[in-house]
Short mmCIF file of C-alpha atoms in Angstrom, two decimals:
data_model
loop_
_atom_site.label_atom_id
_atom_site.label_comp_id
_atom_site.label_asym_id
_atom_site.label_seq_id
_atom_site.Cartn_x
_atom_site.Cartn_y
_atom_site.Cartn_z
CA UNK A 1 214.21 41.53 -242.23
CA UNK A 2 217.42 40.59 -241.79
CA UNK A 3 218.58 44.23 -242.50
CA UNK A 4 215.68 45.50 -239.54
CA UNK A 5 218.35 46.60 -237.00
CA UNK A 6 220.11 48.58 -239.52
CA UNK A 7 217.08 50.31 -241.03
CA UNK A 8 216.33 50.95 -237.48
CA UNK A 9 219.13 52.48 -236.62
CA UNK A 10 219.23 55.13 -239.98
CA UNK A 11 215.58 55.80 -239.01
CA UNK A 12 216.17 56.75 -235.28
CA UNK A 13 219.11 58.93 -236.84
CA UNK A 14 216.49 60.35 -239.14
CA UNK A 15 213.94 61.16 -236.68
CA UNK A 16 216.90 62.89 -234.12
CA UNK A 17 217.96 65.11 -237.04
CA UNK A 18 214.28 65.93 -237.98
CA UNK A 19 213.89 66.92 -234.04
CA UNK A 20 216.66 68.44 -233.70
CA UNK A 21 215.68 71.62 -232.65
CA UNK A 22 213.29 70.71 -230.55
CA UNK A 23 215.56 68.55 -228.66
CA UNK A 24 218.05 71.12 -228.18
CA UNK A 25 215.91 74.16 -227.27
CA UNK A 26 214.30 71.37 -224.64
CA UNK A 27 217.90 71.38 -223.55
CA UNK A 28 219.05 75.16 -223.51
CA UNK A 29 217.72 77.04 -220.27
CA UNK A 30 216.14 80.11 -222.23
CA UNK A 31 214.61 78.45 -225.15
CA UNK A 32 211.11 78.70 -225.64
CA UNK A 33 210.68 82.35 -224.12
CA UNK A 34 211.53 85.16 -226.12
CA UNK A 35 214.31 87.44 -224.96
CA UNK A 36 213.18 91.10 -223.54
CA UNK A 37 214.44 92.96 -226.84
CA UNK A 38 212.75 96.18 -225.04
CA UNK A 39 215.27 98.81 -226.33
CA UNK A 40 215.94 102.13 -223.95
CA UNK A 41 217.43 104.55 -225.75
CA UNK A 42 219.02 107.86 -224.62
CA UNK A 43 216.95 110.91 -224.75
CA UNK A 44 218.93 113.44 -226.31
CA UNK A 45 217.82 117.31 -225.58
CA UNK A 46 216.43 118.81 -229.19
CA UNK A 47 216.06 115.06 -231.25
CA UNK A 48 212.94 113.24 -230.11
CA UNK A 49 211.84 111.22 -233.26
CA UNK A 50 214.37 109.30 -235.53
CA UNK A 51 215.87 109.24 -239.31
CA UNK A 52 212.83 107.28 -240.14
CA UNK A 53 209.81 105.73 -238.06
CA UNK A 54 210.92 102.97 -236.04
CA UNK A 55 209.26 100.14 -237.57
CA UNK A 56 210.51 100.87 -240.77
CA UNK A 57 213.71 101.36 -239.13
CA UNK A 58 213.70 98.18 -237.56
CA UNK A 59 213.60 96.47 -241.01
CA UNK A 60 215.37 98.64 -243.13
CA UNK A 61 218.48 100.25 -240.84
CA UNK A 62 220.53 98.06 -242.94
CA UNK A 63 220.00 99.22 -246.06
CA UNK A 64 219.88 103.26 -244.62
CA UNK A 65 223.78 102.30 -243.17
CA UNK A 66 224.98 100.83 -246.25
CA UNK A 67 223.38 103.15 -248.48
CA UNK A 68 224.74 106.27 -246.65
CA UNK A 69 228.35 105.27 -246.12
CA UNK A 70 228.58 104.48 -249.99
CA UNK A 71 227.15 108.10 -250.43
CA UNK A 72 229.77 109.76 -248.03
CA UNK A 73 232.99 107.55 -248.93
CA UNK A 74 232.20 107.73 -252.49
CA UNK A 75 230.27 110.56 -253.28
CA UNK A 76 230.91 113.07 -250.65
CA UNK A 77 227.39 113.40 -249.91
CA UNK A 78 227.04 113.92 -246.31
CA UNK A 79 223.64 115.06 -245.27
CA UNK A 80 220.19 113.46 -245.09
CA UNK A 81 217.11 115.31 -245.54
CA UNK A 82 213.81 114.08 -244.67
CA UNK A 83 210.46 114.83 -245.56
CA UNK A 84 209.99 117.13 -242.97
CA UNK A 85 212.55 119.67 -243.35
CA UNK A 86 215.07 118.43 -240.80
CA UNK A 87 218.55 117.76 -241.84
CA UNK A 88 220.93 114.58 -240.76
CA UNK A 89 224.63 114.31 -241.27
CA UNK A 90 224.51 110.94 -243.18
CA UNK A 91 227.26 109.48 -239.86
CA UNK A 92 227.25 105.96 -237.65
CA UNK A 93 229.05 107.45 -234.83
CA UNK A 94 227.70 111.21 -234.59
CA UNK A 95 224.34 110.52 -235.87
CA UNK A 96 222.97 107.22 -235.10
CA UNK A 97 225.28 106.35 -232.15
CA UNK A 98 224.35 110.40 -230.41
CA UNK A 99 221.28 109.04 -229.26
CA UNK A 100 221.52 105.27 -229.59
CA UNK A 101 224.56 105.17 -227.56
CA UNK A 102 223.79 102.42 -225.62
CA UNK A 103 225.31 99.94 -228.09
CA UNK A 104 225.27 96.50 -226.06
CA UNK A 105 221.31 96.92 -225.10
CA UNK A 106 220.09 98.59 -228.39
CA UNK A 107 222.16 97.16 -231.12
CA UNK A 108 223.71 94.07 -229.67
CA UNK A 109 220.41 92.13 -228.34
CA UNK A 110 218.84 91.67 -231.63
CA UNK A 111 221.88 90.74 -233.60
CA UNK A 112 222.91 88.11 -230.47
CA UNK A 113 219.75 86.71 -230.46
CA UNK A 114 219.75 86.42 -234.84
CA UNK A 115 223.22 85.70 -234.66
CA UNK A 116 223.84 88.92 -236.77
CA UNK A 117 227.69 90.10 -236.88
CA UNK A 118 228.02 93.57 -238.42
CA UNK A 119 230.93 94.63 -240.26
CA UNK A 120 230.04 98.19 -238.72
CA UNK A 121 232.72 97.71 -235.80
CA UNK A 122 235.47 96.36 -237.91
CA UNK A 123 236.19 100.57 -238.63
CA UNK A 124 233.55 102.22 -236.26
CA UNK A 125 234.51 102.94 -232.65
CA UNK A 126 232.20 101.45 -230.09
CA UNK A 127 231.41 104.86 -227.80
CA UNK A 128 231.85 103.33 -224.60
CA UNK A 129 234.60 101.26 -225.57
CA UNK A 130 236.33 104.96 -226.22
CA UNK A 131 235.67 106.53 -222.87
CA UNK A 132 236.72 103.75 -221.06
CA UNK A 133 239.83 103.86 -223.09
CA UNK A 134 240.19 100.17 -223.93
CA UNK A 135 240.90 100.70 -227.60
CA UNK B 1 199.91 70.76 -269.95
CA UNK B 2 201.81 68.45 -266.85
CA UNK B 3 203.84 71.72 -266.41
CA UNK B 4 200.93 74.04 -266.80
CA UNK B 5 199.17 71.85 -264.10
CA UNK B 6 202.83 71.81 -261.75
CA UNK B 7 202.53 75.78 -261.91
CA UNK B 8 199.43 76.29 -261.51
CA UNK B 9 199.50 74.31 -258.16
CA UNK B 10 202.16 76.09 -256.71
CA UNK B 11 200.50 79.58 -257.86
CA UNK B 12 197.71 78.23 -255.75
CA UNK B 13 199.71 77.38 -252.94
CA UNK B 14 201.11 80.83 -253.02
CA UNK B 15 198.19 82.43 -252.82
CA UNK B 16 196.55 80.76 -250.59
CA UNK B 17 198.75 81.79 -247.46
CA UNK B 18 199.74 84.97 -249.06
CA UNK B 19 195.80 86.38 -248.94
CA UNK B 20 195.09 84.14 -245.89
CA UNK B 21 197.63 85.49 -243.51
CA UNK B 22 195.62 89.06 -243.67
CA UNK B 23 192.60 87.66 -242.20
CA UNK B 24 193.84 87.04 -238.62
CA UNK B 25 194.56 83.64 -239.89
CA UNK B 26 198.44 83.59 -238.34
CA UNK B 27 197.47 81.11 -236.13
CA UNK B 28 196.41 78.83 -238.70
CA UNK B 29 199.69 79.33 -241.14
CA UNK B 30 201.82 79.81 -238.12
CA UNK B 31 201.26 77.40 -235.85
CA UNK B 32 198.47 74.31 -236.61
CA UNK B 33 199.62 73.53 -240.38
CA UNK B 34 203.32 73.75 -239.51
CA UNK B 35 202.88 71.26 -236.67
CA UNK B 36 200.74 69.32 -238.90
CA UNK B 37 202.87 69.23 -241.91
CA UNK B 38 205.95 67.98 -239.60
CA UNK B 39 203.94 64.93 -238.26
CA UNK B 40 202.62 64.15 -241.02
CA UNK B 41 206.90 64.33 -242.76
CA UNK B 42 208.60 62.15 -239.84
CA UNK B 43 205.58 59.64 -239.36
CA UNK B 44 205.03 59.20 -243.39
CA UNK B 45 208.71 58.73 -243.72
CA UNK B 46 208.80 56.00 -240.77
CA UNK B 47 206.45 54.46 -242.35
CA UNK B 48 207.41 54.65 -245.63
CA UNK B 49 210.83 53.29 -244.74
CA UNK B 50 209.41 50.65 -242.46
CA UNK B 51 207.21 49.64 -245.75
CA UNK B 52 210.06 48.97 -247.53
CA UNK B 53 211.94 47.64 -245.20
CA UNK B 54 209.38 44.99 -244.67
CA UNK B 55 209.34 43.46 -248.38
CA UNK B 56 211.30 40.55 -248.69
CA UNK B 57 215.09 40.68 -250.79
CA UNK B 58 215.56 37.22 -249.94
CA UNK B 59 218.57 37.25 -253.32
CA UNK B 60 221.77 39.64 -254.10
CA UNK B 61 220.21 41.95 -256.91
CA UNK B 62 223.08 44.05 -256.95
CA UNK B 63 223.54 46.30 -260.49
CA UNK B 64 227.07 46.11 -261.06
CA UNK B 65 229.27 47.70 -263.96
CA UNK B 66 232.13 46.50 -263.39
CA UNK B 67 234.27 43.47 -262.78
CA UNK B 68 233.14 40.80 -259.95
CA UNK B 69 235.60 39.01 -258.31
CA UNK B 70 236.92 36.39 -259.81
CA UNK B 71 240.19 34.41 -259.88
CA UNK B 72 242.97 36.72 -258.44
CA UNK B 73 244.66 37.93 -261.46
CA UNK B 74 241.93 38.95 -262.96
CA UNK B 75 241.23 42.94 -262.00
CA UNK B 76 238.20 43.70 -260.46
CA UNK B 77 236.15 46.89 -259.25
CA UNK B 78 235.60 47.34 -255.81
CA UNK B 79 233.31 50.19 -255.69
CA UNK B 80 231.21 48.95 -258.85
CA UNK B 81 231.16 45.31 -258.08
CA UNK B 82 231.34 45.09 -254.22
CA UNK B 83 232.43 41.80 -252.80
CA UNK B 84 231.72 42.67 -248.94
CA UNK B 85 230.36 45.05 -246.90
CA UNK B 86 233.35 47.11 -246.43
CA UNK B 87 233.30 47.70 -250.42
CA UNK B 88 229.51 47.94 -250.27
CA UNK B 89 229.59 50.83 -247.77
CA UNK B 90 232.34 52.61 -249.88
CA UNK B 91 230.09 52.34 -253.10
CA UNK B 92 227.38 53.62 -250.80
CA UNK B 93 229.05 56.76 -249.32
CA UNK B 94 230.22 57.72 -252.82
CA UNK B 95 226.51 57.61 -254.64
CA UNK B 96 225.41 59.44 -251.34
CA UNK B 97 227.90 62.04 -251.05
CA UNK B 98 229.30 62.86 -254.59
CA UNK B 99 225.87 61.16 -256.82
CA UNK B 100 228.41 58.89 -258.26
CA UNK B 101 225.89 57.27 -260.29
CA UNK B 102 224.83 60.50 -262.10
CA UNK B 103 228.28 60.66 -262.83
CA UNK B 104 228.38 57.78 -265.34
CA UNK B 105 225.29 59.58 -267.26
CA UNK B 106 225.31 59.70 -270.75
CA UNK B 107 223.69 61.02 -273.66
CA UNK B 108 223.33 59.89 -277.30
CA UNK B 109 223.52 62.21 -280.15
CA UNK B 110 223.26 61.93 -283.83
CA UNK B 111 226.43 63.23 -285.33
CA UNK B 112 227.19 62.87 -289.35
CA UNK B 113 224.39 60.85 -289.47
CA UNK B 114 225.82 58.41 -286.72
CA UNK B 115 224.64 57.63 -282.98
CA UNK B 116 227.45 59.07 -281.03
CA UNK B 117 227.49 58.22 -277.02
CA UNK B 118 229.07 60.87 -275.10
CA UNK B 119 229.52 61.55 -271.81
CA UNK B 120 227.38 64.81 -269.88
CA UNK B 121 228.12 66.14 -266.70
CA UNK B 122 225.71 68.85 -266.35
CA UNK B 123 222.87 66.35 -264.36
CA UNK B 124 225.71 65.65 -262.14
CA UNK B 125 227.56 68.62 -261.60
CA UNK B 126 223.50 70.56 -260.88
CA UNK B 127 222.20 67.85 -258.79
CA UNK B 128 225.38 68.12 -256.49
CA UNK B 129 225.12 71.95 -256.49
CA UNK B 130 221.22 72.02 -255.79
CA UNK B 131 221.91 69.50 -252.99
CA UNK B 132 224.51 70.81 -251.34
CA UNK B 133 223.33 74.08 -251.18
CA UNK B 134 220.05 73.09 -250.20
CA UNK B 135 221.78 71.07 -247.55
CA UNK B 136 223.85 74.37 -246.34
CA UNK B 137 220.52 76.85 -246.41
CA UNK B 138 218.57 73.99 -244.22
CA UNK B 139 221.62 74.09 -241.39
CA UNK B 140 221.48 77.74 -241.72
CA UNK B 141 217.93 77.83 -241.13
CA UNK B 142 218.74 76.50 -237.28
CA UNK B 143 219.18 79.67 -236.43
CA UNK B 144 215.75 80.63 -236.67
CA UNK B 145 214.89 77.59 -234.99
CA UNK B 146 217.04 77.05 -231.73
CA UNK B 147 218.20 79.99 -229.65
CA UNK B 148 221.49 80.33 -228.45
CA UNK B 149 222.37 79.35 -232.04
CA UNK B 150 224.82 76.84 -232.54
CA UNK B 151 228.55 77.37 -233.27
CA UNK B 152 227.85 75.82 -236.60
CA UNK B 153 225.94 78.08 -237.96
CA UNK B 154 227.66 80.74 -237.26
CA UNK B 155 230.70 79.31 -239.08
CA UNK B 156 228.13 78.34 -242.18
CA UNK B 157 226.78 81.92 -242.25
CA UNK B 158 230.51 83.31 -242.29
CA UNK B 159 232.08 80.94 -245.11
CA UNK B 160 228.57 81.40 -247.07
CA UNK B 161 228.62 85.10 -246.82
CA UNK B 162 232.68 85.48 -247.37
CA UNK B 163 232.48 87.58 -250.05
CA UNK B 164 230.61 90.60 -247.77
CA UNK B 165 228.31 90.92 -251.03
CA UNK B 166 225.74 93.83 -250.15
CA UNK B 167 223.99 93.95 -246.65
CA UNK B 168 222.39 91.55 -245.65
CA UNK B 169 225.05 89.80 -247.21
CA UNK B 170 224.70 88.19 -249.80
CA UNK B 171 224.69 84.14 -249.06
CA UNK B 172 226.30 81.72 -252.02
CA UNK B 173 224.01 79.01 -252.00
CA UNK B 174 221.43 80.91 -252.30
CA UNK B 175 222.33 81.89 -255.72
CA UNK B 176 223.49 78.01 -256.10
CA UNK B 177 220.20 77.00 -254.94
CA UNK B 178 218.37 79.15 -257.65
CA UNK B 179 220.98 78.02 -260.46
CA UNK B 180 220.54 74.49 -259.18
CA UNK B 181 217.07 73.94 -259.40
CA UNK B 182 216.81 76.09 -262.06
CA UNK B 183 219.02 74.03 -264.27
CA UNK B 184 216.94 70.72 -263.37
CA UNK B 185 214.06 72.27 -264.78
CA UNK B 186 215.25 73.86 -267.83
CA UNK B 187 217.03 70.23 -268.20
CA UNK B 188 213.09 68.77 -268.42
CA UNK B 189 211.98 71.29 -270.76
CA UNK B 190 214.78 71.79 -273.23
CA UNK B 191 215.73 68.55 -273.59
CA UNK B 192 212.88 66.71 -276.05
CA UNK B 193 213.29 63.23 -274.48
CA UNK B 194 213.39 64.83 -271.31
CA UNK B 195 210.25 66.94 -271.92
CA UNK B 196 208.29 63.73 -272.72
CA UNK B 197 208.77 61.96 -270.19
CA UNK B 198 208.44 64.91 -267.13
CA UNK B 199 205.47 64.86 -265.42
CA UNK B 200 203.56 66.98 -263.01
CA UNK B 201 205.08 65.25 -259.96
CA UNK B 202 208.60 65.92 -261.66
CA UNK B 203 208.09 69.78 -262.29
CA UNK B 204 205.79 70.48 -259.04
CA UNK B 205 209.24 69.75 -256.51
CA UNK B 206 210.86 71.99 -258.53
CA UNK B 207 208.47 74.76 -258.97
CA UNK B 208 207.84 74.42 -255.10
CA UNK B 209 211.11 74.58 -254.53
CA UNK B 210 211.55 77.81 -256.47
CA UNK B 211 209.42 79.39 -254.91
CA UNK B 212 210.01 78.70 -251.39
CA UNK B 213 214.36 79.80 -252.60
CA UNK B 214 212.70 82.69 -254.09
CA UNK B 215 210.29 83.91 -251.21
CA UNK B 216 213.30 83.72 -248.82
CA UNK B 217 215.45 85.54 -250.26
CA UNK B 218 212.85 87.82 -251.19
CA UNK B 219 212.14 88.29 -246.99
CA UNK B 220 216.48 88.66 -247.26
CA UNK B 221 217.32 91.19 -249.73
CA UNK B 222 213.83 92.96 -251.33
CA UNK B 223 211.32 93.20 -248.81
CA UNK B 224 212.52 92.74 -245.39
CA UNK B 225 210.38 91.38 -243.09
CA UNK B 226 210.46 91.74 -238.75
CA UNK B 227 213.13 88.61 -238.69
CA UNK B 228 212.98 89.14 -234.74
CA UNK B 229 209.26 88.36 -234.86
CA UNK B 230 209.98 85.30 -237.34
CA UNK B 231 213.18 83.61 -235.09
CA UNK B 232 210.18 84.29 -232.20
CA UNK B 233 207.80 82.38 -234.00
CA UNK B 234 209.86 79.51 -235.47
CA UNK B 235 211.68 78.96 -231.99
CA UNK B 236 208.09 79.08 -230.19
CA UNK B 237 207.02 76.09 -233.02
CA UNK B 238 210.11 74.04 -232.06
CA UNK B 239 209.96 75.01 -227.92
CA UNK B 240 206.19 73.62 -228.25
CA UNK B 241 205.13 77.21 -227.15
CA UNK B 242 203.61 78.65 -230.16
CA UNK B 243 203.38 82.61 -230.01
CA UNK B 244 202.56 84.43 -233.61
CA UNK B 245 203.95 87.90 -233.63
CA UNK B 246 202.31 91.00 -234.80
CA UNK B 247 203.70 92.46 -238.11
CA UNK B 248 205.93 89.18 -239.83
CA UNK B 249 203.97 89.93 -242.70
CA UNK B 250 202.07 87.46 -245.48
CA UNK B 251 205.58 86.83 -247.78
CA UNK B 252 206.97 85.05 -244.50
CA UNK B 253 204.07 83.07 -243.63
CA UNK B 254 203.90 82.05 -247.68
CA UNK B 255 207.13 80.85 -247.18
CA UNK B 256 206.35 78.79 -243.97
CA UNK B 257 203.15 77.24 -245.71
CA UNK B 258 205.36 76.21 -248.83
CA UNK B 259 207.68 74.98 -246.75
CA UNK B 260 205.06 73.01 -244.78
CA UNK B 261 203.46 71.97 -247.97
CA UNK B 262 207.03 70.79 -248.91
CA UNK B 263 207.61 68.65 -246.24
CA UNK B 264 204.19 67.13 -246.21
CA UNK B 265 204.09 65.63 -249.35
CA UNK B 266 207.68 64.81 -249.11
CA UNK B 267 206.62 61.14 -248.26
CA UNK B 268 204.17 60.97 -250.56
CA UNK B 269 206.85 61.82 -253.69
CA UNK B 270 209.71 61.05 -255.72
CA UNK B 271 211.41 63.04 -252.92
CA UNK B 272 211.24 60.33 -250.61
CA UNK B 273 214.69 59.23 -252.77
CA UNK B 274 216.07 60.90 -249.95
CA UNK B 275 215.28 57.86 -248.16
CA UNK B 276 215.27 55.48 -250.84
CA UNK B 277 218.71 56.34 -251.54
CA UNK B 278 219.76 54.34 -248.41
CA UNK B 279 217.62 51.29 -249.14
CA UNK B 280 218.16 50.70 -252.92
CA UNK B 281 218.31 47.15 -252.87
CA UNK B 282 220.46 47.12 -256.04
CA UNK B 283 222.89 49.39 -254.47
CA UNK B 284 223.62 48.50 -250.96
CA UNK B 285 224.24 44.88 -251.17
CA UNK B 286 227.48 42.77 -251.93
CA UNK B 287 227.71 40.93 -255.24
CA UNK B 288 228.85 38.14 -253.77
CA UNK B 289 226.64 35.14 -255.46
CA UNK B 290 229.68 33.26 -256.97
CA UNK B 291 231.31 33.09 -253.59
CA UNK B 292 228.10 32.35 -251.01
CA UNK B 293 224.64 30.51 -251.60
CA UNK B 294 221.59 32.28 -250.60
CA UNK B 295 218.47 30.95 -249.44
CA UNK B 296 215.70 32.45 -249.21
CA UNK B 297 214.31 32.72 -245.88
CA UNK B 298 210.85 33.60 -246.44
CA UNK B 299 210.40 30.21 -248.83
CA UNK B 300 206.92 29.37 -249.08
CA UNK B 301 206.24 25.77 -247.87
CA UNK B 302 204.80 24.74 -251.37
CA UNK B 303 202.68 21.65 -251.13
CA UNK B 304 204.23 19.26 -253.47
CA UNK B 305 202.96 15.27 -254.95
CA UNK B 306 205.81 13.83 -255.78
CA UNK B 307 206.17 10.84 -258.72
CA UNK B 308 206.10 8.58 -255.87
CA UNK B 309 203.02 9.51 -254.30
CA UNK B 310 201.74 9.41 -257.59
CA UNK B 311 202.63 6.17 -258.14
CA UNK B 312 201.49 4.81 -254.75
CA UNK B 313 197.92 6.18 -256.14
CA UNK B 314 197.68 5.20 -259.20
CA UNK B 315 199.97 1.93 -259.28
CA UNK B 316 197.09 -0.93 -259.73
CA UNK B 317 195.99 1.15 -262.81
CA UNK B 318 199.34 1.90 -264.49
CA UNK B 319 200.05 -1.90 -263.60
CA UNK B 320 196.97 -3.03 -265.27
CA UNK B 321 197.70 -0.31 -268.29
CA UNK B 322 200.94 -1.70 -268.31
CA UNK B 323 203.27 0.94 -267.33
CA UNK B 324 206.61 0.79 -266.64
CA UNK B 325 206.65 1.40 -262.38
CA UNK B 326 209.72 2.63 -260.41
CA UNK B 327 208.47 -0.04 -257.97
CA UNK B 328 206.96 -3.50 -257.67
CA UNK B 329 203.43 -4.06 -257.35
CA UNK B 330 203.63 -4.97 -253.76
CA UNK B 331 205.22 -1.75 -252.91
CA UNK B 332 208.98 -2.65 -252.03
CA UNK B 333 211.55 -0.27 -253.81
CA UNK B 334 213.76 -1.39 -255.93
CA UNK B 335 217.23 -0.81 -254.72
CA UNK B 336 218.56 2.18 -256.72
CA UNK B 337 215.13 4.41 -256.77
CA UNK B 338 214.72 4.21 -252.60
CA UNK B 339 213.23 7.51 -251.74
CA UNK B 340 213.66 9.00 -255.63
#
């Protein structure tokens, strides 16, 4: 009893931790409502559908990036071919990035918002970031 | 058979989420049993703690192992044998932070015929490693729950994933985590003693908390799951504006019910040392009985008849039976016995 104020105290620290993250997303403005993750991507003349269907895509582009650069830096194996007969060059920049080229609103909103921070532009040039001559 | 039983639960508990996600059941695993499961984790552990905190520990039961103070050249322990609450909150933070308890553990062996004490670290040196990495994967996990994440998390998911081990990078404590927990249990199961005295509560934490390490970083590194749709989901749950996205698949909402199952019969189990930790009376009080006297406040008023009163009753009797009396016959006291 004598103790009560103390045990009081851990338990409202307790119960702050536990809430947490309800406290702060009551705080943050945009909490609670999703971001708009609709992603516009450039319609190139000639390519209409990607690598690989886009939902697969959307969980496995990771693993397709990784697996490809290890099979052009250390196997010199440069081109993709799908089971349709078409042929990709196995590239970031000239494949990928030709018709995703709108890096900030197709790449960067997802990883932002999952505070994802890909090693991809620690070598790769960021397209607009090249025209506009800033690097 | 107790570990048999322990698996065998959490196979259950697998499954059930794992088939019952499929049949449009997202709300259920998504939303209702996670808000459930987290009311039913901070109110059981309020009042848990108030429970305790309500028994009386009117006396200093401290557990010291070391030397009390005592006249000033004789050496004494500080953090073993606290004298005052400056000492006591030292001995505290160390148990807390570094398990300083498990460090002391021992283990006897027969060698040559003879009992031989030795000292093991292994307890120790897993139970810190499970914790702590446990600890680090639960901050981590903010991120899925707050949006814009916190600076901290960023800085935990950058030192965690130094090494740039495959993509998604490999975290460290997850690995820890796995070789943490799965030392404890190989602990209960190849040690004899330790075998016999494990039960089903003892392996069920651990096999529950296998599984949840293992169906994370099965959504991580094997079979990826829509982690937009999850963060969506889990910041929806802590915005109190529940939303269950199409497609985040039955392996994420097994993890969520484990997870919920976890924390739900966290009160209700030895897990609750989490807690208890903090309010172990033999822990977090000064040894300081030589120096103070303590009374205890909560004395029952214990209706006592003194000789006296006796006497007063019975005196005509015992006079007549010829008993010595502290008193004369008429009552008057004699000098030296006034009031006993």
């Amino acid at each position: 009893m004598r103790d009560m104020p103390k045990i009081l105290l851990g338990l409202l620290i307790f119960v702050l931790l536990a809430l947490f993250p309800v406290i702060y997303n009551a705080v943050t403005a945009d909490a609670g409502t999703p971001p708009d993750l609709v992603i516009e991507t450039q319609n190139v003349p000639g390519k209409s559908d990607c690598v690989i269907p886009g939902e697969e895509m959307r969980t496995k582009h990771m693993d397709m990036l990784m697996e490809w650069r290890n099979d052009v830096v250390r196997l010199d194996d440069r081109y993709y071919h799908d089971d349709h007969g078409r042929t990709f060059e196995k590239s970031l920049t000239n494949t990928c990035l030709d018709c995703h080229s709108n890096k900030d609103t197709f790449c960067d909103r997802c990883h932002t918002y999952m505070e994802v921070d890909p090693y991809c532009w620690d070598c790769h040039v960021i397209p607009q970031e090249l025209e506009g001559g800033t690097r | 058979m107790r570990l048999g039983f322990a698996l065998i639960a959490v196979l259950v508990l697998i499954a059930i989420p794992y088939f019952g996600a499929g049949m449009g059941l997202g709300m259920l695993f998504g939303v209702i049993i996670p808000y459930l499961a987290l009311a039913i984790f901070i109110l059981g552990f309020v009042v848990k703690v108030m429970g305790w905190a309500s028994l009386p520990v009117p006396f200093r039961i401290t557990t010291t192992t070391g030397q009390a103070k005592s006249l000033p050249w004789v050496k004494r322990d500080p953090l073993e044998s606290p004298y005052n609450g400056w000492e006591t909150f030292w001995r505290m933070f160390t148990e807390i932070v570094f398990f300083r308890s498990l460090f002391r553990n021992t283990k006897a062996e027969l060698k040559e015929g003879r009992v031989v004490q030795g000292s093991t670290k292994f307890l120790w040196a897993a139970g810190l490693v499970f914790h702590y990495s446990f600890l680090v994967i639960i901050l981590r996990h903010v991120n899925y729950f707050v949006t814009p994440t916190p600076e901290f998390v960023t800085w935990l998911q950058f030192v965690d994933g130094f090494f740039q081990i495959g993509l998604p990078i490999l975290y460290l404590t997850d690995i820890f985590f796995v070789l943490g927990v799965g030392y404890l249990f190989l602990r209960r199961v190849g040690i004899s003693q330790m075998r016999y005295l494990s039960l089903a509560s003892d392996y069920f934490p651990l096999f529950l908390l296998l599984a949840i390490g293992l169906t994370g970083m099965g959504m991580r590194y094997l079979w990826k799951v829509d982690i937009v749709g999850v963060k969506e989901l889990a910041v929806g749950l802590f915005s109190f504006n529940p939303v269950v996205p199409a497609g985040v698949g039955p392996l994420f909402f097994t993890h969520l019910f484990l997870v919920s199952f976890l924390i739900a019969y966290f009160p209700f189990s030895k897990l609750m040392h989490m807690g208890g930790a903090f309010l172990t009376p033999t822990r977090n009080m000064p040894n300081n009985t030589r120096a103070e006297r303590h009374v205890n406040p909560w004395d029952y008023d214990v209706k006592v008849h003194t000789y006296e009163e006796y006497e007063d009753e019975f005196r005509p009797v015992m006079k007549a039976a010829g008993l010595p009396l502290d008193r004369d016959p008429d009552g008057a006291a004699k000098p030296e016995d006034a009031n006993g």
